[in-house]
Short mmCIF file of C-alpha atoms and ligand atoms in Angstrom, two decimals:
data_model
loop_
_atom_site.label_atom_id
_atom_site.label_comp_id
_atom_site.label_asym_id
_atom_site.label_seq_id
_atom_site.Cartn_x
_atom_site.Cartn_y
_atom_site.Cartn_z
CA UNK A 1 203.91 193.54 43.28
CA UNK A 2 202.35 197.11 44.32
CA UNK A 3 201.69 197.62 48.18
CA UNK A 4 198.18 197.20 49.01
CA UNK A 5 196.19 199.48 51.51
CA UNK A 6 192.81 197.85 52.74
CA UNK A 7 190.98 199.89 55.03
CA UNK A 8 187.76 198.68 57.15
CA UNK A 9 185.31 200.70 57.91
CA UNK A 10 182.88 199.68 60.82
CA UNK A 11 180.88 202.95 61.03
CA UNK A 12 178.11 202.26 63.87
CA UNK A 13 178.83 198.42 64.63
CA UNK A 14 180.04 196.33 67.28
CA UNK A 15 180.33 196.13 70.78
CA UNK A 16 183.44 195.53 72.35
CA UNK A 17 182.59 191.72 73.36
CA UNK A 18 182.07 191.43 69.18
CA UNK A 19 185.28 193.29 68.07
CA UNK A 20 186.95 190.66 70.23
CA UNK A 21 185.57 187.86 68.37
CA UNK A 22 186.52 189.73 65.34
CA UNK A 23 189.90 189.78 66.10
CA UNK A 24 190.46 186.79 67.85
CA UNK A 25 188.34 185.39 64.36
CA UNK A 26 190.90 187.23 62.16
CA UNK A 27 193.73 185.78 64.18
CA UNK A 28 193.18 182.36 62.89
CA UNK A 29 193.43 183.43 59.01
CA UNK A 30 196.77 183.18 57.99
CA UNK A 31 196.62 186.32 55.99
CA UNK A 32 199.47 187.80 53.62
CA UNK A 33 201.02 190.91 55.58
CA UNK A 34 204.67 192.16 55.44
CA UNK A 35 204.87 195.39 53.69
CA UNK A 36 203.37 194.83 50.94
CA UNK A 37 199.65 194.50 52.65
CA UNK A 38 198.54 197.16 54.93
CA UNK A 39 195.51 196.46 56.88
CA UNK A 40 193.78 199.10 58.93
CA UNK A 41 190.41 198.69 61.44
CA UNK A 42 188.42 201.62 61.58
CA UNK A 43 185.87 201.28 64.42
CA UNK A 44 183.79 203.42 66.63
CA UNK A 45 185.60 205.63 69.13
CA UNK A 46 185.11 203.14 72.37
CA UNK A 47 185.88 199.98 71.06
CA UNK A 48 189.52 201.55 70.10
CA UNK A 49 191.72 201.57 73.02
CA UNK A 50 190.64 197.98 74.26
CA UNK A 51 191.35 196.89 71.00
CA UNK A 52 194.73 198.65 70.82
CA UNK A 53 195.50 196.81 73.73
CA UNK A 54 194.74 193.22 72.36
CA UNK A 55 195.91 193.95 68.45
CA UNK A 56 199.52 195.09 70.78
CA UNK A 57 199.42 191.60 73.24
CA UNK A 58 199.35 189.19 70.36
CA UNK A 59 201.41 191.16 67.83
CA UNK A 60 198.49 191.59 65.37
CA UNK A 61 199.40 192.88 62.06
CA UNK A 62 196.78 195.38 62.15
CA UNK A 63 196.39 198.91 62.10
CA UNK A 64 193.75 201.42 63.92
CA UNK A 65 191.91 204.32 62.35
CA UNK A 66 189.58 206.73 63.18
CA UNK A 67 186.17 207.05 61.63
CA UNK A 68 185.89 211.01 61.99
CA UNK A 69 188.03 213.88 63.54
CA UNK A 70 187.86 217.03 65.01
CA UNK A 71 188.26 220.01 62.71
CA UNK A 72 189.75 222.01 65.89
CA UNK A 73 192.62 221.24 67.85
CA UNK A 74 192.04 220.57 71.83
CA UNK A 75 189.51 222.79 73.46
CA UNK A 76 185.98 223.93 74.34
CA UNK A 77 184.49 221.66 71.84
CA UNK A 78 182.08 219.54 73.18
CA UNK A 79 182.03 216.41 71.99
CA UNK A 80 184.80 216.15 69.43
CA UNK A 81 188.10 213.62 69.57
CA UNK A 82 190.90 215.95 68.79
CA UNK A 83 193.43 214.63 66.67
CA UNK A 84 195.83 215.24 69.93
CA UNK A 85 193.81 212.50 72.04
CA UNK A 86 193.47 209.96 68.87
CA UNK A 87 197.02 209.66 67.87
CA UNK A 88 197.80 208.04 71.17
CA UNK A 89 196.04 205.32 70.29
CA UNK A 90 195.54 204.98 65.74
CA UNK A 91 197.91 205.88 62.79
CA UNK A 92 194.88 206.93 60.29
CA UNK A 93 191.94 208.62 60.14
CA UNK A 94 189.18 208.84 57.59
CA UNK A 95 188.09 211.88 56.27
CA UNK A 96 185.56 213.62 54.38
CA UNK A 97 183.13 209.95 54.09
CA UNK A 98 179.73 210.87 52.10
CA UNK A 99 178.03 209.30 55.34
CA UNK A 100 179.69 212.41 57.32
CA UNK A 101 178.62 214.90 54.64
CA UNK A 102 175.25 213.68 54.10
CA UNK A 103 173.75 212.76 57.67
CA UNK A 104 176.40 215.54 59.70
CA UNK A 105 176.67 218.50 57.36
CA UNK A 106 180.37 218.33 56.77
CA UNK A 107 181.32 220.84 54.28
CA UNK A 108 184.45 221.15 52.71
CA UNK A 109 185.89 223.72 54.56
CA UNK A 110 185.70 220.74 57.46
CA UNK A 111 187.24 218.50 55.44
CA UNK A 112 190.40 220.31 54.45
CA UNK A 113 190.38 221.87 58.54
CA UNK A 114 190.38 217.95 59.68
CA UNK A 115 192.93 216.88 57.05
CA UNK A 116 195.11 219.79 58.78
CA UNK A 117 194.55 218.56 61.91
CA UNK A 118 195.65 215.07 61.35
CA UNK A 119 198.69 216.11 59.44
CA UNK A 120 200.12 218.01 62.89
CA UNK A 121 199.89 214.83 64.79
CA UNK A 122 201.13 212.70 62.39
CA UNK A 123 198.04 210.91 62.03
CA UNK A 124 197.26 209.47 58.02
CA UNK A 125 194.21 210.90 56.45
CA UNK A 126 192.20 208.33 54.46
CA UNK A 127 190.41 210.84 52.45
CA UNK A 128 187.35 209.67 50.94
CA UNK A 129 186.52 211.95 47.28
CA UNK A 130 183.07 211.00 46.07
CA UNK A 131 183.65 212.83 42.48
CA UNK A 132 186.57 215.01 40.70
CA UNK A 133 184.18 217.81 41.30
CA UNK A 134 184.40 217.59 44.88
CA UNK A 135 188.70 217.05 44.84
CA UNK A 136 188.87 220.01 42.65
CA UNK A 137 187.33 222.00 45.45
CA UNK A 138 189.58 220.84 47.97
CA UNK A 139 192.01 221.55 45.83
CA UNK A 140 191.62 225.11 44.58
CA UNK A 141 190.32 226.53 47.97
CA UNK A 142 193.89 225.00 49.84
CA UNK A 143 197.06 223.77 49.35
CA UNK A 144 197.71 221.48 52.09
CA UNK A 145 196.69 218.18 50.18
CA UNK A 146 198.77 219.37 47.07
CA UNK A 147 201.50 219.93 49.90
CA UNK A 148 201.15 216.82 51.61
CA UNK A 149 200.07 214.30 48.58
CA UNK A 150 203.05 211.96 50.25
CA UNK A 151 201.08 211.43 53.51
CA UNK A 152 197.61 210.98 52.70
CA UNK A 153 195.77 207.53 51.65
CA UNK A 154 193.05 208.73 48.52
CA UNK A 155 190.15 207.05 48.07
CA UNK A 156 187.26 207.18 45.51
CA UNK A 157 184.49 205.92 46.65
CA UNK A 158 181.07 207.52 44.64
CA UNK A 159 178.34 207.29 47.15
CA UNK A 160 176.03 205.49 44.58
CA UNK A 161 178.40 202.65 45.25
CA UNK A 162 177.95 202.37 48.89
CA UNK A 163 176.04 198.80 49.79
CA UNK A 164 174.40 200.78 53.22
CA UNK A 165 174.61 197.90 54.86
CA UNK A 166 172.21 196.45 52.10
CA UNK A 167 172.68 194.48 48.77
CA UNK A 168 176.25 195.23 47.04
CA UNK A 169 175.96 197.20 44.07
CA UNK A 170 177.52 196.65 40.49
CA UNK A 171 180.68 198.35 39.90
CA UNK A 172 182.22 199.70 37.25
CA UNK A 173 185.96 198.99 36.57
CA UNK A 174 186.42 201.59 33.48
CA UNK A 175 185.04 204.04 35.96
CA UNK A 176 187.20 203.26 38.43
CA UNK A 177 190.42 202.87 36.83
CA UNK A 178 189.88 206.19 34.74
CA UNK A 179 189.23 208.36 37.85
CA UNK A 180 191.88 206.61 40.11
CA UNK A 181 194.08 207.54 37.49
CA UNK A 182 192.18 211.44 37.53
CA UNK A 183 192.94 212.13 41.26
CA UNK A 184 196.75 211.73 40.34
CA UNK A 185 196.67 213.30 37.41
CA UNK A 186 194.91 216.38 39.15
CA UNK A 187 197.21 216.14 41.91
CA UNK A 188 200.30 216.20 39.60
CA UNK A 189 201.97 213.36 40.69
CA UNK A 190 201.20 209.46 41.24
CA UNK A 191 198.98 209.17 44.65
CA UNK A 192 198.37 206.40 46.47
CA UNK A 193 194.52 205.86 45.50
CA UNK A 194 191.99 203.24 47.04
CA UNK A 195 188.86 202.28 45.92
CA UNK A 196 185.55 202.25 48.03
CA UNK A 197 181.52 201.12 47.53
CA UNK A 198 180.30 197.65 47.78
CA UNK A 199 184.21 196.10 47.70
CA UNK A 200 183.36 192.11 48.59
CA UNK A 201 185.80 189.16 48.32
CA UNK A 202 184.05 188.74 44.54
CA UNK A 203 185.15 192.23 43.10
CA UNK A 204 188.28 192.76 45.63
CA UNK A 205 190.45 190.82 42.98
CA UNK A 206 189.41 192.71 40.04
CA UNK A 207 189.51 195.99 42.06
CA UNK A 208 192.85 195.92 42.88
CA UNK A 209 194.33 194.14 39.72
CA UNK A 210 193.47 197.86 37.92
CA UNK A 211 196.36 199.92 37.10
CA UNK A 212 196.10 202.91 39.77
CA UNK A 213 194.24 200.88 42.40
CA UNK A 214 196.13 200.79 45.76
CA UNK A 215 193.77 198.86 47.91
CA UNK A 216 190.32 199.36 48.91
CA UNK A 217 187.44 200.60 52.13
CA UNK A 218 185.45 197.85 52.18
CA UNK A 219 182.50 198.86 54.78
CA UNK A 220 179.73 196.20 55.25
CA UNK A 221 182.47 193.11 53.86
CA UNK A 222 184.50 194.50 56.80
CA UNK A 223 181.83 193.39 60.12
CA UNK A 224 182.80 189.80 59.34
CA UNK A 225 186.17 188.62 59.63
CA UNK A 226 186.71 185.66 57.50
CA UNK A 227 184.73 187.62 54.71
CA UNK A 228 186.68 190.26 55.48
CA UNK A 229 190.38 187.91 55.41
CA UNK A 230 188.99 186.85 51.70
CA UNK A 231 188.96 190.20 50.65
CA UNK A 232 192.42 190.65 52.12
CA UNK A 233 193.67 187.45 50.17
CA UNK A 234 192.64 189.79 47.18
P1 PGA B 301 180.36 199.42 51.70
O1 PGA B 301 180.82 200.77 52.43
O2 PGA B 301 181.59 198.61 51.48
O3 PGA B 301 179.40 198.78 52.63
O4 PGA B 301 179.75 199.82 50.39
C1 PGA B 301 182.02 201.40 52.09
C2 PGA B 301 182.10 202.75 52.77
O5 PGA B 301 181.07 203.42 52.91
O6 PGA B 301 183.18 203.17 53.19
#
């Protein structure tokens, strides 16, 4: 049985009075963990360290992540987490989301200077490649993700797939099998590889029954928990 890597992402939701139901919620699902599930919470910024503090009291078997990074280390730079400050608190980090590149203006140049920055403290980057075009980039303009394959969680996640909070879309298993299998094979060696876009506890089966499939970044199935434990079940 292959390990399997599921990753929520919150983006903008929740107060910290609602990530405590959450996790008191996911508390009562007995879910599969031991090391052959990962599961990793990726909330806003502020609910993180209160949540560290519960997920550590009653031994949860959960992971934190980050939703976004700074490309610079600590400084003059108003605004930003640095990887420094967030690895007191998560293991992962996710990088390079179409969300960030579309409403923030992340170019690729941030991408590959965040990935950097999380690899120096140790921190997992979750890196989210919307088409081969895009990893191709990364890949001839640095070497550090060549370097580091080992460390960093891949995910493909085409932004037509993304539910937006709105109606889950169709997916495509052909599609996603074939370029699962593509990042590895452009990487030159076997990656771990996630899927992402519209992942529910109907498709999360199917998802990761495919050959090069790891896991997945479920984003709207992630706000509620016993949805969320379904998708977990697999
Ligand atoms: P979705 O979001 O599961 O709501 O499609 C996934 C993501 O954007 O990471």
């Amino acid at each position: 049985m292959k390990k399997l890597f599921i990753v929520g992402n919150w983006k903008s939701n929740k107060t910290i009075a609602e990530a405590k139901t959450w996790l008191l919620e996911i508390s009562n699902f007995q879910f599969p963990i031991s090391d052959k599930r990962e599961i990793i919470i990726c909330p806003p910024f502020l609910l993180i360290p209160e949540m560290k503090t519960f997920i550590d009291e009653y031994k949860l078997p959960l992971k934190l992540g980050v939703q976004n990074i700074s490309p610079f280390g600590e400084g003059a730079y108003t605004g930003e987490v640095s990887a420094r400050t967030a690895q007191e608190f998560v293991t992962h980090a996710l990088v390079g989301h179409s969300e960030r590149r579309h409403y923030f203006h992340e170019t690729d140049e941030d991408v590959l200077a965040k990935i950097k920055q999380l690899l120096r403290y140790d921190l997992t980057p979750v890196l989210c490649i919307s088409d081969m075009k895009q990893l191709a980039f990364y890949l001839k303009e640095d070497d550090v993700i060549t370097a580091n394959a080992g460390k960093i969680i891949f995910v493909y996640e085409p932004p037509d797939a993304i539910s937006g909070g709105g109606a889950f879309h169709a997916i495509d298993l052909d599609t996603i099998d074939a370029n699962t299998a593509e990042i590895s094979k452009m990487i030159g060696k076997e990656v771990v590889t996630l899927y992402g876009g519209s992942v529910n506890p109907e498709n999360a089966a199917l998802i990761f029954g495919l050959e090069h499939v790891s896991g997945g970044l479920p984003g709207q199935a992630s706000l509620d928990a016993e949805t969320f434990a379904q998708i977990i079940h697999g």
